[in-house]
Amino acid sequence: MTNILELSNITKTFRGGVVAVDDVSLDISEGEFLTMLGPSGCGKTTTLRMIGGFDYPDSGSILLDGKDITDDPPFRRPVNMMFQDFALFPHMSSAENIGYGLKIAGVSRAEVEERVRGMLDMIELPLMADRMPSQLSIGQRQRIALARALINSPRVLLLDEPMSALDAKLKETMQVELRHIHDRVGITFIMVTHDQTEAMIMSDRIMVMRAGAIEQIGLATELYDRPETAYVAEFLGASNMIPASITRSAAGLIARAGDMEIKVDGAEGNVDDGAVRSLFIRPEKIKLARDAAASDGASTFSGVVKELFFSGNAVRIDLDVGADRPVMVHHQLDTGLNEAGLPGVGATVTCSVRADTVRLFDTAEVAAIEAEEAAA
Ligand code: ATP
């Protein structure tokens, strides 16, 4: 696929010495939906703003379609930005808001009208042309803002936390809607969010940032299933990180925590016999069954139910396995044990987990991340 954007060794330090973006290099493909994800202050907005020309890097370069745009002002770049608060002109109708950019660019009235109509159809609001922003729902306002940002067919659309003004239900609808609009227009979208679910639902690729640098970039499934670092594992989705001592034998690696002995995939590399590592297991990879049988590469273990948290379609079960912390299990209801058949607090249950779904991370690194999270 052709690269539309190439960021090379971008660094940005603000006054006071804050290194907001630290040597970031990144290629973005034409038509892709890339999301920059990370906690507050990790540098995602600054990276987005440098692509838009609202901030300039101290060093490094930005190429768009092979042309160096590093020092170009925003209006010289074929890049538009949709802001968090949508920034619609309150005294203009939907149609006037959408057509504004074309009008000031001197496009004929007839053409503006035709293109605005096309955009209103595209966002599925054909009857809203004459409504003022105050007469629109928040979801409709967002679509108008999107149409305004897309009407002049930018090469790249930047979206800064586009869902932050929406309530939970509308957010879900708009995440899907925005994804559909992206697919319809075929324009490259780059979004910033701190919401991991949103990133996974909407994007082709996700770039997780930490302290100004890229921690990992890849497909949502890659980051979720095979996080390269403890930081990515902890940031994306729920995870168990259980201190475990590692035994090496001819059969491979075994992680022991309390009464639990878990086989670990050989891909985890060289770990010394007797070393202590954080055992990473996604809660839903633990299969709960009264008599879970060990299939190929799977380990079984037992634990005592400490607490249950019912959430409608699933239940979280915290198991005491005699380790430093409980093991969290996510059990999807209607896929085995249903609600009525769930074990009660104090019951002993058997579980199984496959070696290729678990990973080992550095324990000190995990402790540092958990301390950071607790302080945030
Ligand atoms: P958020 O989600 O809170 O916007 P972010 O990941 O987008 O966070 P940035 O806004 O890019 O992070 O900020 C990165 C760092 O740079 C932070 O420490 C922030 O305080 C600092 N920073 C950002 N803009 C400026 C500025 N104009 N002047 C000084 N420091 C800034």
Tab-separated table of C-alpha atoms and ligand atoms in Angstrom:
chain	number	residue	atom	x	y	z
A	1	MET	CA	0.000	0.000	0.000
A	2	THR	CA	1.180	3.535	-0.732
A	3	ASN	CA	2.249	5.697	2.158
A	4	ILE	CA	0.347	8.941	2.337
A	5	LEU	CA	2.209	10.286	5.379
A	6	GLU	CA	5.727	9.692	6.604
A	7	LEU	CA	6.832	11.049	9.951
A	8	SER	CA	10.585	10.727	10.498
A	9	ASN	CA	12.262	11.261	13.868
A	10	ILE	CA	9.786	13.891	15.049
A	11	THR	CA	10.683	15.544	18.337
A	12	LYS	CA	8.859	18.364	20.098
A	13	THR	CA	9.926	19.978	23.351
A	14	PHE	CA	7.759	22.662	24.935
A	15	ARG	CA	8.987	25.570	26.978
A	16	GLY	CA	9.913	24.354	30.429
A	17	GLY	CA	11.639	21.348	28.911
A	18	VAL	CA	8.653	19.008	28.536
A	19	VAL	CA	9.510	16.528	25.774
A	20	ALA	CA	5.981	15.992	24.441
A	21	VAL	CA	7.027	13.893	21.428
A	22	ASP	CA	10.300	12.022	21.447
A	23	ASP	CA	11.781	10.758	18.172
A	24	VAL	CA	8.587	9.410	16.626
A	25	SER	CA	8.797	7.763	13.191
A	26	LEU	CA	5.685	6.465	11.524
A	27	ASP	CA	4.309	5.604	8.075
A	28	ILE	CA	0.597	5.884	7.411
A	29	SER	CA	-1.017	4.181	4.411
A	30	GLU	CA	-3.427	5.833	2.036
A	31	GLY	CA	-7.027	5.316	3.199
A	32	GLU	CA	-6.193	3.796	6.563
A	33	PHE	CA	-7.850	4.583	9.881
A	34	LEU	CA	-5.065	4.996	12.405
A	35	THR	CA	-5.686	5.728	16.064
A	36	MET	CA	-3.193	7.186	18.499
A	37	LEU	CA	-3.986	5.822	21.909
A	38	GLY	CA	-2.509	6.506	25.292
A	39	PRO	CA	-3.039	8.148	28.661
A	40	SER	CA	-3.244	11.885	29.186
A	41	GLY	CA	0.042	13.631	28.479
A	42	CYS	CA	1.644	10.867	26.369
A	43	GLY	CA	1.997	13.170	23.352
A	44	LYS	CA	-0.793	12.006	21.050
A	45	THR	CA	-2.469	15.402	20.607
A	46	THR	CA	0.876	17.089	19.958
A	47	THR	CA	1.662	14.489	17.276
A	48	LEU	CA	-1.752	15.080	15.683
A	49	ARG	CA	-1.297	18.856	15.832
A	50	MET	CA	2.086	18.607	14.099
A	51	ILE	CA	0.479	16.635	11.263
A	52	GLY	CA	-2.139	19.392	10.989
A	53	GLY	CA	0.404	22.210	11.145
A	54	PHE	CA	-0.904	23.641	14.442
A	55	ASP	CA	2.444	22.862	16.083
A	56	TYR	CA	5.865	22.444	14.499
A	57	PRO	CA	8.492	19.857	15.397
A	58	ASP	CA	11.916	20.937	16.701
A	59	SER	CA	13.471	18.256	14.563
A	60	GLY	CA	12.411	15.563	12.133
A	61	SER	CA	10.284	15.766	9.026
A	62	ILE	CA	6.737	15.151	7.839
A	63	LEU	CA	6.116	14.109	4.237
A	64	LEU	CA	2.660	14.074	2.693
A	65	ASP	CA	2.429	12.314	-0.673
A	66	GLY	CA	6.220	12.454	-0.714
A	67	LYS	CA	6.337	16.246	-0.306
A	68	ASP	CA	7.953	17.838	2.747
A	69	ILE	CA	5.225	19.749	4.630
A	70	THR	CA	7.064	19.997	7.967
A	71	ASP	CA	7.050	23.812	8.023
A	72	ASP	CA	3.871	24.480	6.028
A	73	PRO	CA	1.073	26.334	7.809
A	74	PRO	CA	-2.267	24.493	8.212
A	75	PHE	CA	-3.971	26.154	5.239
A	76	ARG	CA	-1.234	24.955	2.872
A	77	ARG	CA	-1.772	21.314	3.824
A	78	PRO	CA	-4.524	19.168	2.324
A	79	VAL	CA	-5.330	18.137	5.891
A	80	ASN	CA	-8.451	19.000	7.908
A	81	MET	CA	-9.131	18.623	11.597
A	82	MET	CA	-12.389	17.891	13.383
A	83	PHE	CA	-12.261	19.370	16.856
A	84	GLN	CA	-13.627	17.899	20.083
A	85	ASP	CA	-16.399	20.486	20.442
A	86	PHE	CA	-17.206	20.396	16.664
A	87	ALA	CA	-16.774	24.227	16.472
A	88	LEU	CA	-19.835	24.801	14.256
A	89	PHE	CA	-20.724	28.418	13.473
A	90	PRO	CA	-23.863	28.950	15.613
A	91	HIS	CA	-25.378	31.577	13.311
A	92	MET	CA	-25.137	29.420	10.185
A	93	SER	CA	-27.432	26.612	9.049
A	94	SER	CA	-26.120	23.078	8.556
A	95	ALA	CA	-25.762	23.670	4.821
A	96	GLU	CA	-23.903	26.965	5.361
A	97	ASN	CA	-21.599	25.362	7.898
A	98	ILE	CA	-20.787	22.492	5.565
A	99	GLY	CA	-20.280	24.721	2.527
A	100	TYR	CA	-18.349	27.474	4.286
A	101	GLY	CA	-14.869	26.334	3.258
A	102	LEU	CA	-15.839	25.995	-0.396
A	103	LYS	CA	-17.575	29.390	-0.386
A	104	ILE	CA	-14.526	31.256	0.913
A	105	ALA	CA	-12.371	29.352	-1.574
A	106	GLY	CA	-14.458	30.995	-4.304
A	107	VAL	CA	-16.310	27.909	-5.527
A	108	SER	CA	-19.486	28.832	-7.457
A	109	ARG	CA	-22.761	28.888	-5.564
A	110	ALA	CA	-24.300	26.154	-7.695
A	111	GLU	CA	-21.351	23.843	-7.111
A	112	VAL	CA	-21.310	24.545	-3.358
A	113	GLU	CA	-25.017	23.698	-3.179
A	114	GLU	CA	-24.549	20.491	-5.098
A	115	ARG	CA	-21.589	19.336	-3.031
A	116	VAL	CA	-23.324	20.236	0.242
A	117	ARG	CA	-26.308	18.148	-0.854
A	118	GLY	CA	-23.943	15.275	-1.594
A	119	MET	CA	-22.375	15.558	1.848
A	120	LEU	CA	-25.779	15.721	3.593
A	121	ASP	CA	-26.736	12.499	1.799
A	122	MET	CA	-23.414	10.920	2.719
A	123	ILE	CA	-23.933	11.621	6.436
A	124	GLU	CA	-27.563	10.514	6.066
A	125	LEU	CA	-29.061	13.850	7.104
A	126	PRO	CA	-30.579	15.013	3.783
A	127	LEU	CA	-33.421	16.896	5.478
A	128	MET	CA	-31.300	18.908	7.914
A	129	ALA	CA	-29.893	21.502	5.496
A	130	ASP	CA	-31.746	24.478	6.971
A	131	ARG	CA	-31.492	23.567	10.644
A	132	MET	CA	-29.323	25.747	12.886
A	133	PRO	CA	-26.788	23.958	15.130
A	134	SER	CA	-28.966	24.688	18.197
A	135	GLN	CA	-31.808	22.749	16.543
A	136	LEU	CA	-29.699	19.632	16.041
A	137	SER	CA	-29.012	16.766	18.391
A	138	ILE	CA	-25.402	16.376	19.463
A	139	GLY	CA	-24.952	13.337	17.207
A	140	GLN	CA	-26.315	15.317	14.234
A	141	ARG	CA	-23.978	18.210	15.062
A	142	GLN	CA	-21.068	15.835	14.987
A	143	ARG	CA	-22.033	14.567	11.557
A	144	ILE	CA	-22.374	18.134	10.255
A	145	ALA	CA	-18.889	18.924	11.607
A	146	LEU	CA	-17.597	15.820	9.871
A	147	ALA	CA	-19.233	16.803	6.583
A	148	ARG	CA	-17.689	20.271	6.872
A	149	ALA	CA	-14.261	18.724	7.380
A	150	LEU	CA	-14.672	16.336	4.445
A	151	ILE	CA	-16.309	18.517	1.802
A	152	ASN	CA	-13.079	19.759	0.241
A	153	SER	CA	-11.779	16.172	0.030
A	154	PRO	CA	-8.706	16.523	2.242
A	155	ARG	CA	-5.988	13.900	1.833
A	156	VAL	CA	-6.052	13.341	5.596
A	157	LEU	CA	-8.688	13.988	8.260
A	158	LEU	CA	-7.540	14.456	11.848
A	159	LEU	CA	-9.981	13.709	14.655
A	160	ASP	CA	-9.144	14.883	18.158
A	161	GLU	CA	-11.134	12.880	20.748
A	162	PRO	CA	-14.248	13.069	18.527
A	163	MET	CA	-16.469	11.171	20.968
A	164	SER	CA	-15.614	13.032	24.146
A	165	ALA	CA	-18.790	15.166	24.137
A	166	LEU	CA	-21.140	12.202	23.653
A	167	ASP	CA	-22.852	10.037	26.240
A	168	ALA	CA	-22.138	6.305	26.344
A	169	LYS	CA	-25.050	5.152	24.172
A	170	LEU	CA	-24.541	7.778	21.457
A	171	LYS	CA	-20.808	7.118	21.522
A	172	GLU	CA	-21.412	3.511	20.495
A	173	THR	CA	-23.663	4.561	17.613
A	174	MET	CA	-21.268	7.247	16.396
A	175	GLN	CA	-18.224	4.977	16.592
A	176	VAL	CA	-19.869	2.665	14.080
A	177	GLU	CA	-21.215	5.581	12.021
A	178	LEU	CA	-17.821	7.285	11.798
A	179	ARG	CA	-16.198	4.018	10.782
A	180	HIS	CA	-18.836	3.625	8.021
A	181	ILE	CA	-18.255	7.189	6.828
A	182	HIS	CA	-14.513	6.515	6.713
A	183	ASP	CA	-15.112	3.434	4.590
A	184	ARG	CA	-17.489	5.337	2.292
A	185	VAL	CA	-15.208	8.320	1.607
A	186	GLY	CA	-11.934	6.372	1.527
A	187	ILE	CA	-10.001	9.273	3.098
A	188	THR	CA	-7.157	8.618	5.554
A	189	PHE	CA	-8.384	9.212	9.133
A	190	ILE	CA	-6.050	9.759	12.085
A	191	MET	CA	-7.781	9.850	15.443
A	192	VAL	CA	-6.633	10.584	18.967
A	193	THR	CA	-8.361	8.928	21.889
A	194	HIS	CA	-7.617	7.653	25.366
A	195	ASP	CA	-10.494	5.172	25.091
A	196	GLN	CA	-9.115	1.740	24.250
A	197	THR	CA	-12.455	0.197	23.284
A	198	GLU	CA	-13.102	3.054	20.897
A	199	ALA	CA	-9.669	2.592	19.351
A	200	MET	CA	-10.242	-1.141	18.850
A	201	ILE	CA	-13.740	-0.735	17.388
A	202	MET	CA	-12.881	1.997	14.921
A	203	SER	CA	-9.324	1.655	13.689
A	204	ASP	CA	-7.372	-0.361	11.185
A	205	ARG	CA	-4.188	0.155	13.190
A	206	ILE	CA	-3.573	1.422	16.687
A	207	MET	CA	-0.456	3.224	17.866
A	208	VAL	CA	-0.015	3.083	21.627
A	209	MET	CA	2.061	5.985	22.947
A	210	ARG	CA	3.916	6.345	26.206
A	211	ALA	CA	5.899	9.372	27.381
A	212	GLY	CA	6.183	10.846	23.891
A	213	ALA	CA	7.267	7.633	22.146
A	214	ILE	CA	5.575	4.807	20.264
A	215	GLU	CA	5.227	1.791	22.510
A	216	GLN	CA	3.669	-0.511	19.895
A	217	ILE	CA	1.834	-0.086	16.611
A	218	GLY	CA	-0.258	-2.711	14.850
A	219	LEU	CA	-3.690	-4.193	14.265
A	220	ALA	CA	-6.010	-4.125	17.265
A	221	THR	CA	-5.962	-7.930	17.408
A	222	GLU	CA	-2.148	-8.000	17.396
A	223	LEU	CA	-1.888	-5.491	20.224
A	224	TYR	CA	-4.578	-7.220	22.248
A	225	ASP	CA	-3.468	-10.817	21.781
A	226	ARG	CA	0.302	-10.339	21.542
A	227	PRO	CA	1.216	-7.162	23.409
A	228	GLU	CA	4.956	-6.625	23.146
A	229	THR	CA	5.232	-4.803	26.448
A	230	ALA	CA	3.533	-4.920	29.832
A	231	TYR	CA	2.419	-1.332	29.232
A	232	VAL	CA	0.422	-2.287	26.114
A	233	ALA	CA	-0.944	-5.386	27.848
A	234	GLU	CA	-2.188	-3.297	30.782
A	235	PHE	CA	-3.468	-0.391	28.704
A	236	LEU	CA	-5.532	-2.414	26.235
A	237	GLY	CA	-8.244	-4.514	27.841
A	238	ALA	CA	-8.303	-6.250	31.197
A	239	SER	CA	-5.420	-8.427	32.272
A	240	ASN	CA	-4.121	-10.615	35.063
A	241	MET	CA	-0.503	-9.848	35.957
A	242	ILE	CA	0.456	-12.358	38.592
A	243	PRO	CA	3.951	-12.630	40.066
A	244	ALA	CA	5.111	-16.190	39.303
A	245	SER	CA	8.320	-18.164	39.628
A	246	ILE	CA	9.543	-19.816	36.479
A	247	THR	CA	10.803	-23.361	36.138
A	248	ARG	CA	12.668	-24.528	33.070
A	249	SER	CA	12.564	-28.150	32.086
A	250	ALA	CA	12.863	-30.243	28.958
A	251	ALA	CA	9.085	-29.877	28.594
A	252	GLY	CA	9.362	-26.079	28.507
A	253	LEU	CA	8.561	-23.209	30.836
A	254	ILE	CA	6.206	-23.498	33.778
A	255	ALA	CA	5.006	-20.435	35.747
A	256	ARG	CA	4.063	-21.157	39.360
A	257	ALA	CA	1.926	-18.828	41.446
A	258	GLY	CA	0.308	-20.192	44.594
A	259	ASP	CA	-1.287	-23.508	43.672
A	260	MET	CA	-1.360	-22.654	40.007
A	261	GLU	CA	1.074	-24.131	37.503
A	262	ILE	CA	0.774	-22.748	34.010
A	263	LYS	CA	2.620	-23.887	30.912
A	264	VAL	CA	4.084	-20.990	29.003
A	265	ASP	CA	4.705	-20.892	25.258
A	266	GLY	CA	8.343	-21.402	24.250
A	267	ALA	CA	8.104	-18.126	22.294
A	268	GLU	CA	8.647	-16.324	25.598
A	269	GLY	CA	12.356	-16.886	25.073
A	270	ASN	CA	15.151	-17.208	27.568
A	271	VAL	CA	14.069	-17.093	31.166
A	272	ASP	CA	16.381	-18.387	33.864
A	273	ASP	CA	15.246	-21.259	36.000
A	274	GLY	CA	13.955	-19.795	39.267
A	275	ALA	CA	13.395	-16.292	37.854
A	276	VAL	CA	10.324	-14.318	38.908
A	277	ARG	CA	8.128	-12.866	36.163
A	278	SER	CA	4.661	-11.352	35.879
A	279	LEU	CA	2.366	-13.913	34.298
A	280	PHE	CA	0.000	-12.166	31.884
A	281	ILE	CA	-3.344	-13.848	31.197
A	282	ARG	CA	-6.400	-12.217	29.626
A	283	PRO	CA	-9.380	-12.992	31.914
A	284	GLU	CA	-11.467	-14.398	29.047
A	285	LYS	CA	-8.714	-16.812	27.978
A	286	ILE	CA	-9.295	-18.728	31.190
A	287	LYS	CA	-11.954	-21.321	30.489
A	288	LEU	CA	-14.145	-22.170	33.377
A	289	ALA	CA	-15.646	-25.620	33.703
A	290	ARG	CA	-16.403	-27.934	36.554
A	291	ASP	CA	-14.188	-30.533	34.924
A	292	ALA	CA	-12.024	-28.654	32.445
A	293	ALA	CA	-9.867	-31.169	30.635
A	294	ALA	CA	-6.351	-30.264	29.599
A	295	SER	CA	-6.267	-30.122	25.827
A	296	ASP	CA	-3.044	-29.709	23.851
A	297	GLY	CA	-0.799	-27.073	25.375
A	298	ALA	CA	-3.325	-26.204	28.077
A	299	SER	CA	-2.875	-26.199	31.843
A	300	THR	CA	-5.596	-26.723	34.386
A	301	PHE	CA	-5.748	-25.228	37.844
A	302	SER	CA	-8.244	-24.864	40.660
A	303	GLY	CA	-9.236	-21.858	42.705
A	304	VAL	CA	-11.787	-20.801	45.279
A	305	VAL	CA	-14.392	-18.222	44.234
A	306	LYS	CA	-13.817	-15.005	46.184
A	307	GLU	CA	-16.223	-12.669	44.433
A	308	LEU	CA	-18.571	-12.576	41.444
A	309	PHE	CA	-19.450	-9.484	39.394
A	310	PHE	CA	-22.427	-9.941	37.075
A	311	SER	CA	-22.549	-7.600	34.056
A	312	GLY	CA	-25.472	-8.886	31.997
A	313	ASN	CA	-23.932	-11.007	29.279
A	314	ALA	CA	-20.861	-11.973	31.274
A	315	VAL	CA	-19.638	-12.538	34.775
A	316	ARG	CA	-16.268	-11.750	36.299
A	317	ILE	CA	-15.132	-14.288	38.819
A	318	ASP	CA	-12.208	-13.570	41.136
A	319	LEU	CA	-10.499	-16.780	42.158
A	320	ASP	CA	-8.156	-17.343	45.056
A	321	VAL	CA	-5.384	-19.666	43.871
A	322	GLY	CA	-3.099	-18.981	46.827
A	323	ALA	CA	-1.069	-16.440	44.833
A	324	ASP	CA	-0.261	-12.829	45.762
A	325	ARG	CA	-3.447	-11.655	44.098
A	326	PRO	CA	-6.687	-13.209	42.869
A	327	VAL	CA	-7.017	-14.497	39.324
A	328	MET	CA	-9.706	-12.718	37.348
A	329	VAL	CA	-11.823	-14.862	35.002
A	330	HIS	CA	-14.316	-13.434	32.485
A	331	HIS	CA	-16.960	-15.955	31.688
A	332	GLN	CA	-19.344	-15.216	28.841
A	333	LEU	CA	-22.806	-16.379	29.867
A	334	ASP	CA	-24.624	-18.774	27.548
A	335	THR	CA	-21.370	-20.267	26.345
A	336	GLY	CA	-21.174	-22.996	28.919
A	337	LEU	CA	-22.163	-22.364	32.466
A	338	ASN	CA	-25.196	-20.132	32.479
A	339	GLU	CA	-26.174	-17.775	35.232
A	340	ALA	CA	-28.084	-20.380	37.216
A	341	GLY	CA	-25.185	-22.832	37.094
A	342	LEU	CA	-22.517	-20.422	38.301
A	343	PRO	CA	-20.464	-21.448	41.291
A	344	GLY	CA	-21.128	-19.547	44.506
A	345	VAL	CA	-18.616	-17.716	46.686
A	346	GLY	CA	-16.449	-20.274	48.461
A	347	ALA	CA	-16.877	-22.968	45.785
A	348	THR	CA	-13.807	-24.556	44.234
A	349	VAL	CA	-13.694	-24.417	40.457
A	350	THR	CA	-11.357	-25.818	37.844
A	351	CYS	CA	-10.161	-23.784	34.885
A	352	SER	CA	-7.948	-24.244	31.889
A	353	VAL	CA	-5.688	-21.882	29.984
A	354	ARG	CA	-3.651	-22.440	26.829
A	355	ALA	CA	0.107	-21.883	26.826
A	356	ASP	CA	-0.006	-19.758	23.669
A	357	THR	CA	-2.375	-17.220	25.244
A	358	VAL	CA	-0.166	-16.323	28.214
A	359	ARG	CA	2.980	-14.180	28.338
A	360	LEU	CA	5.691	-13.259	30.792
A	361	PHE	CA	6.696	-9.677	31.562
A	362	ASP	CA	9.296	-8.069	33.732
A	363	THR	CA	7.957	-7.801	37.276
A	364	ALA	CA	9.645	-4.487	38.101
A	365	GLU	CA	8.218	-2.983	34.899
A	366	VAL	CA	4.711	-4.169	35.813
A	367	ALA	CA	5.068	-2.749	39.333
A	368	ALA	CA	6.158	0.614	37.899
A	369	ILE	CA	3.159	0.722	35.514
A	370	GLU	CA	0.755	-0.205	38.295
A	371	ALA	CA	2.219	2.530	40.509
A	372	GLU	CA	1.809	5.035	37.634
A	373	GLU	CA	-1.818	3.947	37.155
A	374	ALA	CA	-2.552	4.205	40.863
A	375	ALA	CA	-1.115	7.743	40.950
A	376	ALA	CA	-3.051	8.910	37.857
B	1	ATP	P1	-4.338	14.668	26.519
B	1	ATP	O1	-5.145	13.448	26.227
B	1	ATP	O2	-4.427	15.087	27.949
B	1	ATP	O3	-4.523	15.785	25.542
B	1	ATP	P2	-1.949	13.905	25.104
B	1	ATP	O4	-1.489	12.513	25.115
B	1	ATP	O5	-2.682	14.337	23.905
B	1	ATP	O6	-2.797	14.216	26.383
B	1	ATP	P3	-0.266	16.157	24.698
B	1	ATP	O7	-1.428	17.098	24.780
B	1	ATP	O8	0.321	15.917	23.372
B	1	ATP	O9	-0.664	14.772	25.336
B	1	ATP	O10	0.851	16.649	25.705
B	1	ATP	C1	2.109	16.022	25.873
B	1	ATP	C2	2.896	16.776	26.926
B	1	ATP	O11	3.222	18.073	26.440
B	1	ATP	C3	2.167	16.995	28.223
B	1	ATP	O12	3.087	16.898	29.280
B	1	ATP	C4	1.627	18.402	28.112
B	1	ATP	O13	1.478	18.991	29.357
B	1	ATP	C5	2.726	19.079	27.295
B	1	ATP	N1	2.192	20.172	26.456
B	1	ATP	C6	1.276	20.065	25.486
B	1	ATP	N2	1.049	21.254	24.899
B	1	ATP	C7	1.853	22.153	25.519
B	1	ATP	C8	2.092	23.563	25.378
B	1	ATP	N3	1.456	24.273	24.451
B	1	ATP	N4	2.991	24.122	26.208
B	1	ATP	C9	3.657	23.408	27.135
B	1	ATP	N5	3.475	22.076	27.319
B	1	ATP	C10	2.591	21.449	26.543
